């Protein structure tokens, strides 16, 4: 072997080792930043509520927007989403690539409810970047990943941007230089019969319209303009929520937080007996659903502090308490 070959081999081996390490970290519930051809992602095991909660914590997001789940192939995508003919056509044409498809969530999917913000739909993306693909293959779990920046800052398109904002807070950054596209993926909703463009991105509308032979509808105006996803159908429980409850009335269920929950005759779940906001975030959607299934008219919710992830938890609770509004 000549020197160039030896060097290439050494680099390949180092990359392989880094990917294996990153996959181990993901499976252990840690956060890893990784390159895609659009922007860098801040990844967590999408099936791990705590790991997903850590994404929101590190990003400092005031709201739990649903995240994009990254998968390595169509088989994995089909395990988590239900693809109609149109979604299959789009997947066939644009995946892997800068395309994210929103489809109904597969009933057997074990993706964290926090990752999908409690929606019955899921956003799935299959990145084309070789390192992203190697990581997803090695991790063997779907990876939830928003862009790897602090909330309100622009998406990072090179490893250095990620390091500047997140180096101290996450387990590993896979630095592969500059992203080829540098703009987030295009998000298309394939929920109903008409495909809807939820977010323009790396693949142009015209290209998509040509591939499917029809126009894309635009996302309807939403009461949540800060979420480019055009989220009309927030998860709303059937039960009414009574927020900031310090006691529990007869017939009510209780969503508790911290030690010292009041007595309650009905079903009780605690978001975090230790009073930890990250744990509370991880449990939020799953607990709400579980209590809602008990069919009480009212779920009393104890006060949640309005700092850290508490802000996003309260935002969600307030929305769920006013369900018919959006
Ligand atoms: O290029 C990208 O898409 C990057 C890289 C890292 O893959 N990821 C990214 O993720 O931009 P994020 O989490 O920042 O974008 C999530 C977007 C939000 O606008 C959200 O509203 C939308 O996806 N979204 C996710 N799930 C959805 C759903 N079930 N219904 C509607 N919109 C959804
Ligand atoms: Mg972003």
XYZ file of C-alpha atoms in Angstrom, residues 22-325:
304
model
C -22.034 7.702 18.366
C -24.487 4.831 17.859
C -23.624 3.440 21.309
C -24.201 6.869 22.848
C -27.576 7.214 21.114
C -28.667 3.805 22.329
C -27.589 4.818 25.831
C -29.988 7.776 25.691
C -27.350 10.452 24.994
C -27.487 13.278 22.440
C -25.279 13.251 19.361
C -24.998 15.963 16.706
C -24.565 14.556 13.219
C -24.299 15.898 9.683
C -27.018 15.521 7.085
C -26.949 16.990 3.585
C -29.403 19.704 4.711
C -28.242 20.894 8.163
C -26.699 19.304 11.247
C -29.154 17.426 13.429
C -29.255 17.122 17.202
C -30.113 13.449 17.515
C -31.632 11.279 20.215
C -33.112 7.781 20.240
C -36.672 8.625 19.164
C -38.103 5.781 21.235
C -36.583 7.109 24.472
C -38.766 9.768 26.160
C -35.974 10.985 28.425
C -33.517 11.360 25.566
C -36.112 13.256 23.523
C -36.824 15.515 26.493
C -33.111 16.264 26.646
C -33.271 17.613 23.063
C -35.818 20.244 24.121
C -33.790 21.015 27.210
C -30.534 21.532 25.332
C -32.164 23.551 22.556
C -33.929 25.706 25.099
C -37.181 25.359 23.156
C -40.103 27.095 24.796
C -42.522 24.745 23.025
C -42.690 21.056 22.262
C -42.855 21.157 18.499
C -43.040 17.731 16.929
C -39.632 16.605 15.690
C -38.487 14.837 12.553
C -37.638 11.144 12.902
C -34.663 10.018 10.865
C -34.692 6.519 9.441
C -32.230 4.588 7.336
C -34.524 2.859 4.850
C -38.106 2.431 3.722
C -38.562 -0.676 5.810
C -37.847 1.299 8.964
C -40.063 4.150 7.768
C -42.952 1.732 7.237
C -42.608 0.439 10.788
C -43.470 3.907 12.120
C -45.723 5.493 9.536
C -48.564 4.491 7.257
C -47.724 5.391 3.670
C -50.504 5.866 1.130
C -49.816 5.614 -2.630
C -48.745 9.225 -2.802
C -46.359 8.931 0.151
C -44.833 5.836 -1.403
C -44.345 7.658 -4.689
C -42.669 10.584 -2.927
C -40.491 8.242 -0.883
C -39.468 6.340 -3.980
C -38.571 9.547 -5.829
C -36.977 11.676 -3.128
C -35.689 9.376 -0.407
C -32.975 9.314 0.653
C -32.725 13.092 0.379
C -33.940 16.453 1.619
C -37.563 15.306 1.894
C -39.609 14.836 5.051
C -42.995 13.146 4.838
C -45.714 13.602 7.436
C -47.886 10.488 7.527
C -50.255 8.844 10.014
C -48.359 7.226 12.841
C -48.250 3.426 12.660
C -50.255 2.006 15.566
C -47.360 -0.258 16.532
C -44.710 2.460 16.413
C -42.745 2.800 19.635
C -41.659 6.371 18.911
C -41.877 8.620 21.968
C -45.109 10.601 22.183
C -43.052 13.592 23.216
C -41.122 13.380 19.926
C -44.369 13.639 17.953
C -45.874 16.141 20.431
C -48.686 13.696 21.040
C -49.931 13.892 17.445
C -51.292 10.878 15.596
C -48.973 11.688 12.738
C -45.235 11.391 12.359
C -42.623 13.220 10.275
C -40.128 10.822 8.695
C -36.932 11.654 6.879
C -34.283 9.474 5.291
C -31.127 11.556 4.955
C -28.677 10.867 2.134
C -25.473 11.924 3.897
C -23.223 8.844 4.148
C -22.291 9.522 7.788
C -25.926 10.041 8.773
C -26.815 6.779 7.056
C -23.945 4.918 8.706
C -25.035 6.271 12.088
C -28.696 5.354 11.584
C -27.760 1.874 10.447
C -25.465 1.317 13.428
C -27.902 2.786 15.957
C -30.772 0.651 14.623
C -33.354 2.974 16.204
C -35.233 5.889 14.636
C -33.415 9.108 15.537
C -35.376 12.238 16.456
C -33.391 15.266 15.362
C -34.194 18.935 15.024
C -31.483 21.231 13.738
C -28.521 21.291 16.129
C -28.811 24.890 17.272
C -30.211 26.756 20.227
C -33.845 27.732 19.844
C -34.269 30.905 17.814
C -30.823 30.704 16.232
C -30.152 29.725 12.645
C -29.601 26.114 11.693
C -25.973 24.982 11.710
C -24.489 24.041 8.377
C -21.004 23.095 9.561
C -19.570 21.290 12.545
C -18.075 24.450 13.977
C -21.491 26.125 14.244
C -22.712 23.187 16.293
C -19.676 23.193 18.531
C -20.015 26.921 19.230
C -23.515 26.469 20.594
C -23.702 22.956 21.970
C -20.233 21.512 22.604
C -20.559 21.618 26.378
C -24.014 20.113 26.501
C -23.974 17.041 24.287
C -22.063 13.775 24.216
C -20.537 13.965 20.742
C -20.453 16.012 17.552
C -19.714 14.181 14.312
C -18.014 16.885 12.293
C -18.060 16.316 8.540
C -17.503 19.890 7.409
C -20.060 21.865 5.446
C -23.561 20.568 4.577
C -24.155 20.240 0.852
C -27.635 21.810 0.832
C -27.516 24.047 3.893
C -31.284 24.460 4.100
C -33.722 22.244 5.981
C -35.636 19.490 4.269
C -38.916 20.121 2.440
C -41.849 18.864 4.507
C -44.841 17.409 2.680
C -47.911 16.136 4.482
C -49.458 12.987 3.038
C -52.255 12.658 5.559
C -55.263 13.169 3.320
C -55.789 12.819 -0.394
C -54.143 16.126 -1.200
C -50.423 16.534 -0.562
C -49.677 19.706 1.403
C -46.410 21.627 1.435
C -45.825 22.274 5.132
C -42.346 23.741 4.846
C -40.412 24.713 1.741
C -36.861 23.385 1.882
C -34.049 21.644 0.081
C -36.239 20.106 -2.635
C -38.137 22.632 -4.729
C -41.922 22.566 -4.954
C -41.771 22.370 -8.767
C -39.612 19.277 -8.642
C -42.115 17.565 -6.372
C -45.112 18.658 -8.425
C -43.466 17.325 -11.579
C -42.747 13.974 -9.936
C -46.301 13.430 -8.729
C -48.041 15.146 -11.632
C -50.138 17.441 -9.462
C -49.958 20.640 -7.472
C -49.042 20.831 -3.813
C -51.483 22.665 -1.613
C -50.095 25.274 0.752
C -50.371 24.759 4.477
C -53.528 26.402 5.814
C -52.988 29.356 8.125
C -52.445 28.164 11.656
C -52.962 29.517 15.103
C -49.348 28.601 15.800
C -47.356 30.617 13.284
C -44.024 29.871 14.953
C -44.368 26.235 13.941
C -43.759 26.095 10.222
C -45.269 22.623 10.354
C -48.721 24.155 10.121
C -50.034 22.240 13.068
C -53.775 22.399 13.116
C -54.515 19.194 14.962
C -52.912 19.438 18.351
C -53.455 16.581 20.664
C -56.362 17.503 22.900
C -57.654 15.145 25.570
C -61.368 14.417 25.843
C -61.287 15.297 29.504
C -61.223 18.921 30.554
C -57.973 19.994 32.182
C -58.059 21.987 35.416
C -54.665 23.656 35.616
C -52.690 24.711 38.695
C -54.775 22.435 40.883
C -53.679 22.160 44.492
C -56.420 19.734 45.458
C -58.476 17.043 43.785
C -62.292 17.052 43.569
C -64.381 13.874 43.647
C -64.440 12.224 40.221
C -61.306 13.953 38.982
C -58.112 12.284 37.814
C -54.839 13.845 38.947
C -51.752 14.650 36.953
C -49.278 15.319 39.727
C -45.849 16.905 39.781
C -43.252 16.617 42.498
C -43.601 15.235 45.991
C -46.614 16.137 48.084
C -49.434 15.360 45.671
C -52.872 15.991 47.221
C -55.181 13.071 48.013
C -57.252 11.887 45.099
C -59.978 9.236 44.774
C -59.462 8.855 41.057
C -56.498 7.709 38.987
C -53.203 9.516 39.683
C -50.044 9.747 37.624
C -47.028 11.785 38.620
C -45.028 13.541 35.899
C -42.007 13.446 38.173
C -42.208 12.554 41.839
C -38.729 14.060 42.209
C -39.926 17.336 40.682
C -37.569 17.091 37.703
C -38.725 19.015 34.660
C -36.863 16.876 32.115
C -38.522 13.772 33.485
C -41.877 15.555 33.543
C -41.498 16.506 29.888
C -40.627 12.933 29.005
C -43.815 11.694 30.677
C -46.177 14.497 29.680
C -47.944 13.172 26.576
C -47.948 9.538 27.641
C -49.411 10.397 31.064
C -52.043 12.683 29.591
C -53.171 9.947 27.222
C -53.221 7.357 29.950
C -55.319 9.498 32.286
C -57.618 10.485 29.436
C -58.274 6.796 28.780
C -59.683 6.537 32.326
C -62.633 8.612 31.079
C -62.859 11.039 33.958
C -64.539 14.332 33.038
C -61.744 16.398 34.491
C -58.016 15.940 34.917
C -56.644 18.149 37.672
C -53.083 19.210 36.908
C -50.746 20.385 39.639
C -48.770 23.594 39.059
C -45.584 23.212 37.045
C -42.819 25.781 37.564
C -42.489 28.199 34.668
C -38.761 27.806 34.039
C -36.566 25.482 31.982
C -38.686 22.842 30.291
C -41.556 23.934 32.545
C -42.325 26.726 30.095
C -42.894 24.241 27.254
C -44.823 21.880 29.522
C -47.139 24.704 30.583
C -47.532 25.836 26.985
C -48.711 22.355 26.041
C -50.978 22.062 29.045
C -52.595 25.413 28.292
C -53.256 24.306 24.723
C -54.665 21.006 25.891
C -56.860 22.873 28.378
C -58.377 24.904 25.530
C -58.798 22.025 23.098
C -61.380 23.298 20.656
C -59.430 26.457 19.977
